[in-house]
C-alpha cells in the first residue's frame, strides 16, 4: 500500500485495486484487539494494527467513505465532552447529530500465522574447489499467514461478503 487517499482523489494507488465511480456507503473498519491473533501480531511480530492499511485501501478504491470508529473516535468523544462541559470556545459547532452512521462494518482477522513453516539449512564446507564458498552456510525459512475480511450490513446484521487471502515469505540467511 502506497500513495494517498481522499476518495476519488487518490494518488499513487495500486493499479490492481478495484475502483468505484461512486461510493456505495459509509464503512467502519473494526478490528478485534482482544483476539489472540492481535496479541501475536503486536507482541511477537512487533507489528501494529491492520486498520490504517485497510482504511487506505478502502479510501483509494473510492467504494466507501470511511468513518472513524477506532482510537481517534475516543478523541472525538473527549472533544464532545469538553464541549458539553463548556470548555470549548463558543462557536466550535459540536452539536448533536453530526456523527455519520456507518452503513457497513469491515472486520479483518488473521486466521493463521506461523513462522518457520518450512525450512532448509546447509553448509558448503570442505567441498573441493568450493573456493570462496568453502565456508558458506545458509538457511531458508518460510513464514505463512492467512486472513479473512467480512463485510456486515449494520442495519440488518447480515454478512454481505467474506474474502480470504494468504501469503508466504521466504527469508534467506547466509554467513561465513
XYZ file of C-alpha atoms in Angstrom, residues 24-103:
80
model
C -21.591 2.554 -2.012
C -21.972 3.970 1.513
C -20.041 4.535 4.716
C -17.746 1.932 6.255
C -16.227 1.398 9.681
C -13.182 -0.875 9.939
C -13.459 -2.768 13.222
C -10.504 -4.791 14.473
C -10.922 -7.169 17.429
C -7.961 -6.147 19.568
C -8.843 -8.805 22.161
C -8.356 -11.674 19.673
C -5.335 -13.982 20.151
C -4.042 -13.162 16.654
C -3.907 -9.454 17.533
C -1.741 -10.206 20.559
C 0.655 -12.233 18.390
C 0.711 -9.518 15.731
C 1.664 -6.792 18.182
C 3.724 -8.679 20.772
C 5.557 -11.405 18.861
C 5.902 -9.826 15.429
C 6.145 -6.216 16.673
C 3.609 -5.063 14.072
C 0.829 -2.553 14.521
C -2.859 -2.593 13.762
C -4.050 -3.619 10.303
C -6.698 -0.865 10.312
C -4.653 2.024 8.821
C -3.644 -0.046 5.783
C -7.163 -1.343 5.244
C -8.585 2.171 5.522
C -6.064 3.405 2.959
C -7.025 0.648 0.506
C -10.742 1.321 1.010
C -10.302 5.048 0.513
C -8.158 4.554 -2.580
C -10.862 2.338 -4.080
C -13.478 5.101 -3.683
C -16.049 2.378 -2.947
C -16.781 3.583 0.600
C -16.422 6.677 2.734
C -14.539 5.581 5.868
C -15.894 6.666 9.257
C -13.763 6.677 12.398
C -14.593 4.026 14.973
C -11.109 3.301 16.272
C -8.741 5.115 18.596
C -9.466 8.560 17.163
C -13.147 8.021 17.978
C -12.177 8.214 21.652
C -10.629 11.603 20.955
C -13.827 12.688 19.229
C -15.750 11.703 22.362
C -13.314 13.686 24.515
C -13.871 16.805 22.395
C -17.621 16.383 22.706
C -17.356 16.006 26.484
C -15.262 19.200 26.659
C -17.934 20.968 24.639
C -20.726 19.747 26.932
C -18.710 20.924 29.955
C -18.480 24.397 28.402
C -14.698 24.206 27.977
C -14.520 24.804 24.204
C -14.637 28.202 22.520
C -18.042 29.476 21.655
C -18.955 28.678 18.062
C -16.975 25.401 17.950
C -20.036 23.797 16.361
C -20.003 20.487 18.232
C -23.699 19.761 18.151
C -25.667 16.567 18.417
C -26.462 14.587 15.300
C -23.213 15.307 13.434
C -21.563 11.867 13.642
C -22.156 9.936 10.420
C -23.581 6.426 10.746
C -21.579 3.509 9.379
C -23.678 1.662 6.812
